[in-house]
PDB file of C-alpha atoms and ligand atoms in Angstrom:
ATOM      1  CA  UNK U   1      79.965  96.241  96.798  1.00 95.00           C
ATOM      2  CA  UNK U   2      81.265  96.279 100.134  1.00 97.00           C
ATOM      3  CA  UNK U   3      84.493  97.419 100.316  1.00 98.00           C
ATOM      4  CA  UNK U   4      87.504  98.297 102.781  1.00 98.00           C
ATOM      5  CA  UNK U   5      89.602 101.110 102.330  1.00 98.00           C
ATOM      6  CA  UNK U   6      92.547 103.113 104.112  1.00 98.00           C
ATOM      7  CA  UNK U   7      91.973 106.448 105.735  1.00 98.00           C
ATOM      8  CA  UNK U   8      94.832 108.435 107.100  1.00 99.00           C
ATOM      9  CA  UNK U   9      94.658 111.239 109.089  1.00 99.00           C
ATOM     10  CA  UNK U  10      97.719 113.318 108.093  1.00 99.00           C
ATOM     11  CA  UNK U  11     100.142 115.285 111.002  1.00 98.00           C
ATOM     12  CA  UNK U  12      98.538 119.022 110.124  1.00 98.00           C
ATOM     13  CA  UNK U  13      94.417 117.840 110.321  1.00 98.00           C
ATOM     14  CA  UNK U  14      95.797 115.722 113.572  1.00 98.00           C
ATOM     15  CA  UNK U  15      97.744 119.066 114.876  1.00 98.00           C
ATOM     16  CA  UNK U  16      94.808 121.260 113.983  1.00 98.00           C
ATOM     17  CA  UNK U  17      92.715 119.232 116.348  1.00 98.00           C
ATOM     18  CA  UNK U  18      90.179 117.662 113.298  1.00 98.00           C
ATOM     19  CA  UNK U  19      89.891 113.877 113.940  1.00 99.00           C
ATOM     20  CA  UNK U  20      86.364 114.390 115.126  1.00 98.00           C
ATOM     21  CA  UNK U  21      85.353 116.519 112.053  1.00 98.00           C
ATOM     22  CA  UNK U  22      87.025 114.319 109.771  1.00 98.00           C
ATOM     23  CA  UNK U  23      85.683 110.885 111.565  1.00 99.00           C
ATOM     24  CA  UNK U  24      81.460 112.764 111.517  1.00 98.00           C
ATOM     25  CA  UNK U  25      82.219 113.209 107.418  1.00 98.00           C
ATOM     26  CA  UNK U  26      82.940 109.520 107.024  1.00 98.00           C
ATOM     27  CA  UNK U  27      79.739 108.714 109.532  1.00 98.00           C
ATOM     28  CA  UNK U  28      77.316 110.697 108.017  1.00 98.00           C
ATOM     29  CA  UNK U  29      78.424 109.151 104.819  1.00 98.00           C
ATOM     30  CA  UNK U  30      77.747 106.094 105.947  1.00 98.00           C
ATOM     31  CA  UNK U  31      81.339 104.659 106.061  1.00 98.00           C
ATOM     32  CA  UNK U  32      82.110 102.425 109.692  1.00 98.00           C
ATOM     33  CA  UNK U  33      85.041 102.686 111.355  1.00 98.00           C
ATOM     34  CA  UNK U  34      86.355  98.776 111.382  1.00 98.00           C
ATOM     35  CA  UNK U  35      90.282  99.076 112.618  1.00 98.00           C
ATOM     36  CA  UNK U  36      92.157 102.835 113.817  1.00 98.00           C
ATOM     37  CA  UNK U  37      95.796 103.670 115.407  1.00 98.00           C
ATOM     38  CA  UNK U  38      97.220 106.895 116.161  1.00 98.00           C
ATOM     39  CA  UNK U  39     100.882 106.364 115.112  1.00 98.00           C
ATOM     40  CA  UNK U  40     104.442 108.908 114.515  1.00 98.00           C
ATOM     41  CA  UNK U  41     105.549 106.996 111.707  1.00 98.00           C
ATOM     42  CA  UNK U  42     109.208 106.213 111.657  1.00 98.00           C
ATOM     43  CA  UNK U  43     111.298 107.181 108.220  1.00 98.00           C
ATOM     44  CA  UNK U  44     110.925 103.724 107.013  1.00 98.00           C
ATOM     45  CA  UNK U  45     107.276 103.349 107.812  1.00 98.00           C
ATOM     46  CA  UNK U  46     106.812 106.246 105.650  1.00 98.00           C
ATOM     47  CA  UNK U  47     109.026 105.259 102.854  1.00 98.00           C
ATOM     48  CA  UNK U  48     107.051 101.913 102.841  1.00 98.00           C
ATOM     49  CA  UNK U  49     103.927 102.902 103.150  1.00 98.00           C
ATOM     50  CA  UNK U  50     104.797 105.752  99.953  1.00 98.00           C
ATOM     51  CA  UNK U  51     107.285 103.053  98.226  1.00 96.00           C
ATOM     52  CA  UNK U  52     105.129 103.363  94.806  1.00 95.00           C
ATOM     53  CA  UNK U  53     106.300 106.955  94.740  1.00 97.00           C
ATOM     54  CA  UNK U  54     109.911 106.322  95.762  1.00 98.00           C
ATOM     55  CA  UNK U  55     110.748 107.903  92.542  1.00 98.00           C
ATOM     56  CA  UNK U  56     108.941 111.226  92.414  1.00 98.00           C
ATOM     57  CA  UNK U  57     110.264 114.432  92.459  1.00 98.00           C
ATOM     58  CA  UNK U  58     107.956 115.080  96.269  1.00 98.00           C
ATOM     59  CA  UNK U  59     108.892 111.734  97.667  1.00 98.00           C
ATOM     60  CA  UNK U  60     111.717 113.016 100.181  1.00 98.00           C
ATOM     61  CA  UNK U  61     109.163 116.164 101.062  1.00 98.00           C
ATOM     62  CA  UNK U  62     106.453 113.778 101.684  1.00 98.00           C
ATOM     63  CA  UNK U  63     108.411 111.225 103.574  1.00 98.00           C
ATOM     64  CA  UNK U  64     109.553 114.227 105.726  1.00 98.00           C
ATOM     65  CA  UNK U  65     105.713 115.462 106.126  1.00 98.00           C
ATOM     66  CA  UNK U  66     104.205 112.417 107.272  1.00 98.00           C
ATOM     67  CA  UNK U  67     107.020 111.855 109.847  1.00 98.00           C
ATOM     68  CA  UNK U  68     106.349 115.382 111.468  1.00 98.00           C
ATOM     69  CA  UNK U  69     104.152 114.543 114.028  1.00 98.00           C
ATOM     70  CA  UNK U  70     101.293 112.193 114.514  1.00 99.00           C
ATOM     71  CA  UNK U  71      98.973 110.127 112.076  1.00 99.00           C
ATOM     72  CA  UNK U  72      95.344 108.662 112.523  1.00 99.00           C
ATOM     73  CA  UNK U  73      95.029 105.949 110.417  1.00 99.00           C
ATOM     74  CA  UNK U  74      91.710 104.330 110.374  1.00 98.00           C
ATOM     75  CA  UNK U  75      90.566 101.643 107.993  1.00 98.00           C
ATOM     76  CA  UNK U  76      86.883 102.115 106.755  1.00 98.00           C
ATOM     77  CA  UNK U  77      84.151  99.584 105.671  1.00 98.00           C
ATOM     78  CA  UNK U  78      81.120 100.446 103.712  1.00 98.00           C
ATOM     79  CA  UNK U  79      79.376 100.148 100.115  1.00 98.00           C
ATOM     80  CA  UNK U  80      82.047 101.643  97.632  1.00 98.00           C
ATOM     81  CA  UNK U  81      84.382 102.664 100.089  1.00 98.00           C
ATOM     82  CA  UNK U  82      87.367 103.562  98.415  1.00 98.00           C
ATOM     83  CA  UNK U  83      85.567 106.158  96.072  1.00 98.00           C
ATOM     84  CA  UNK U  84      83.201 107.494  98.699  1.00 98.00           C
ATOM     85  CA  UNK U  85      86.046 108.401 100.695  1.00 98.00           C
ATOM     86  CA  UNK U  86      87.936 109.626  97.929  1.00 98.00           C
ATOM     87  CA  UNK U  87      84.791 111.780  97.274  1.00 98.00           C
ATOM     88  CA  UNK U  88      84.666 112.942 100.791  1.00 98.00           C
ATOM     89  CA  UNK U  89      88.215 113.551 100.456  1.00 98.00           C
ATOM     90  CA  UNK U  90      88.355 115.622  97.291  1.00 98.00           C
ATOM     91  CA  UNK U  91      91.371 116.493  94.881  1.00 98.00           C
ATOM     92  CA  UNK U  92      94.818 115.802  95.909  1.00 98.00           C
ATOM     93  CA  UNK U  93      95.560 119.482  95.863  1.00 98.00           C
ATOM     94  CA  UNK U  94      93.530 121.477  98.154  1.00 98.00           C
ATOM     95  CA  UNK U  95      92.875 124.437  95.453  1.00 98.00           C
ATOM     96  CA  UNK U  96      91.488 121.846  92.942  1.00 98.00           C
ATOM     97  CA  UNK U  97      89.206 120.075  95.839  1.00 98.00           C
ATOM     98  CA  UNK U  98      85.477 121.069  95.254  1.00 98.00           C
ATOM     99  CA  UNK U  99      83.691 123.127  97.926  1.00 98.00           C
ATOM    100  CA  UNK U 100      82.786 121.099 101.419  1.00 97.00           C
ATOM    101  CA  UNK U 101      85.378 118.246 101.252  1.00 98.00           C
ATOM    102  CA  UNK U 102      88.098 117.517 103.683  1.00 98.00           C
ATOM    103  CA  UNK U 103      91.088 119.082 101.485  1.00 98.00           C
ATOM    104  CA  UNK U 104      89.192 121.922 100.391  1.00 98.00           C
ATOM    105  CA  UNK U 105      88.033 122.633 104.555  1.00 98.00           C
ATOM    106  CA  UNK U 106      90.994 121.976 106.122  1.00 98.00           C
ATOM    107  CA  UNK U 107      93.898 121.637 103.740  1.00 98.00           C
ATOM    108  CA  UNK U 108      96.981 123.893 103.163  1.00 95.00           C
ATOM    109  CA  UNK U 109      98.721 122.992 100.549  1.00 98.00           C
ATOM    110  CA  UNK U 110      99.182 119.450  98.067  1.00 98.00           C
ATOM    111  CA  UNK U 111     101.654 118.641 100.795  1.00 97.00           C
ATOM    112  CA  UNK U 112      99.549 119.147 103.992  1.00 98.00           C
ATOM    113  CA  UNK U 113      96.980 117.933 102.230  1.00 98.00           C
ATOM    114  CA  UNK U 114      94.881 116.792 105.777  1.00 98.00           C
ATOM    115  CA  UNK U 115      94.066 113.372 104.653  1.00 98.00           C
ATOM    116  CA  UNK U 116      95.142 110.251 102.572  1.00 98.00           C
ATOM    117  CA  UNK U 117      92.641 107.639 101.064  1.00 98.00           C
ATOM    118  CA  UNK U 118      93.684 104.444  99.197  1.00 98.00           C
ATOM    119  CA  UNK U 119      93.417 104.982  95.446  1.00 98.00           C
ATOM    120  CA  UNK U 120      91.931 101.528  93.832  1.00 98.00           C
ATOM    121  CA  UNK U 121      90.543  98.378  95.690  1.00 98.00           C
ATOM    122  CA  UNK U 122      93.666  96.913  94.969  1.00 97.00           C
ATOM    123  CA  UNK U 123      95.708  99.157  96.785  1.00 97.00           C
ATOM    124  CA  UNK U 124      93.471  99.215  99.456  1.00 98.00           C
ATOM    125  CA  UNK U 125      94.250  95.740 100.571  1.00 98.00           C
ATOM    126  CA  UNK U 126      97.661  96.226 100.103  1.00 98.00           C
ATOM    127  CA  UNK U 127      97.462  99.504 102.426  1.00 98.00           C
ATOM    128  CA  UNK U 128      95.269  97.991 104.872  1.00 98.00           C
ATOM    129  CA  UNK U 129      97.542  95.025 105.518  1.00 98.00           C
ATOM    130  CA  UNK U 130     100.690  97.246 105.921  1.00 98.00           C
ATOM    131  CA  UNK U 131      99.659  98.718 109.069  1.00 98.00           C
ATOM    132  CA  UNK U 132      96.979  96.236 110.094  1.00 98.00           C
ATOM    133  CA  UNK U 133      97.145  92.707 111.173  1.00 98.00           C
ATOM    134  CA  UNK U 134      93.811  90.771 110.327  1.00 95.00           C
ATOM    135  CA  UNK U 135      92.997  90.506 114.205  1.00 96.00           C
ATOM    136  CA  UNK U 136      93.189  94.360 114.800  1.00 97.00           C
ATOM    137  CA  UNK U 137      90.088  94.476 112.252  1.00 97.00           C
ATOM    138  CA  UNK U 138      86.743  94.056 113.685  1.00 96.00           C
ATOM    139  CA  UNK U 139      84.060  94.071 110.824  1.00 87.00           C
ATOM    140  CA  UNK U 140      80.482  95.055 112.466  1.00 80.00           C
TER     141      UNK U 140
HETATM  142  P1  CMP A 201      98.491 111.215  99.160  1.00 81.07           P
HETATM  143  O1  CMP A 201      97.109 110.812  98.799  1.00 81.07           O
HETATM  144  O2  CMP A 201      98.901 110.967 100.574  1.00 81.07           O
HETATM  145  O3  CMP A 201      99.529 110.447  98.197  1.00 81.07           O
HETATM  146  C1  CMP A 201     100.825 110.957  97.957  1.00 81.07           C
HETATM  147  C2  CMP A 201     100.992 112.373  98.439  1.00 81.07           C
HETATM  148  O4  CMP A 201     102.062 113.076  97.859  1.00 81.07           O
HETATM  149  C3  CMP A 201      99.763 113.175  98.072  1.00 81.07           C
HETATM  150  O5  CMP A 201      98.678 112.765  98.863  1.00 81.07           O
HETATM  151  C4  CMP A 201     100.276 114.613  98.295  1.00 81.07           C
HETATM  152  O6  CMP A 201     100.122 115.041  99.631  1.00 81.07           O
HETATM  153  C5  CMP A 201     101.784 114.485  98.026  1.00 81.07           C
HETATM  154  N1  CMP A 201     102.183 115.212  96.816  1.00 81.07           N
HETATM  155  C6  CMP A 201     103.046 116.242  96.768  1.00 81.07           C
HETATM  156  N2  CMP A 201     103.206 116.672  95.508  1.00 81.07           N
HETATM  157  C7  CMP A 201     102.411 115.899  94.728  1.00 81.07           C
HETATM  158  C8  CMP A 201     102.138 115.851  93.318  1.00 81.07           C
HETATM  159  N3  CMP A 201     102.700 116.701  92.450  1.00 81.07           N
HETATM  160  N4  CMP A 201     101.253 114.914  92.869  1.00 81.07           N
HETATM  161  C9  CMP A 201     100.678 114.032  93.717  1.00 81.07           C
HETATM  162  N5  CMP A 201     100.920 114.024  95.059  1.00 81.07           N
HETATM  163  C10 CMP A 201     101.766 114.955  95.556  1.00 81.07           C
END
């Protein structure tokens, strides 16, 4: 089905000068570009946006990550969306990501892990509408 999903562009692919690389992967894979922003998210922007891992032993680290510098966060339209870019994505830890993904090119570690990518269809909405008002997306 056609589905929307949440791509974010985390502060070490955005410092290591990869937007373009990472945006050509998610065109070639056929997934459009419908809403992006280039943000420094605040402490509680962070904290919200993460709040379903408030209690995790990484939450403070990640928090702390994601407000180091500069985020691209794009939403994405296209059939099966939030598993294609998951796919394109690969695993959550760069070491575990199979050969040619995002994390496995340009990842350092399961911190800097380069990218983010909404985990279920459900969450995707939920994602999408924290950082996006319904205007600021343009389906095409
Ligand atoms: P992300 O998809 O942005 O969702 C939460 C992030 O927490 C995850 O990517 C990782 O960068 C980070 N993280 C750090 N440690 C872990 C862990 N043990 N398990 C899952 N995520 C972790």
């Amino acid at each position: 089905a056609l589905e929307r999903t949440i791509s974010i562009i985390k502060p070490d692919a955005v410092a290591k000068n990869v937007i373009g690389e990472i945006y050509t992967r998610f065109e070639k894979a056929g997934l459009k570009v419908v809403a992006a922003k280039m943000k420094h998210l605040s402490t509680k922007e962070a904290e919200g946006f993460y709040a379903v891992h408030k209690e995790r032993p990484f939450f403070r680290a990640l928090v702390e990550f994601m407000t180091s510098g500069p985020v691209m966060i794009q939403v994405l339209e296209g059939e099966n969306a939030v598993a294609k870019n998951r796919e394109l994505m690969g695993a959550t830890n760069p070491k575990d990501a199979a050969p040619g993904t995002i994390r496995a090119d340009f990842a350092e570690s399961i911190d800097a892990n380069a990218v983010h990518g909404s985990d279920s269809l459900e969450n995707a909405a939920i994602e999408i509408a924290y950082f996006f008002p319904a205007t600021e997306v343009c389906p095409r």
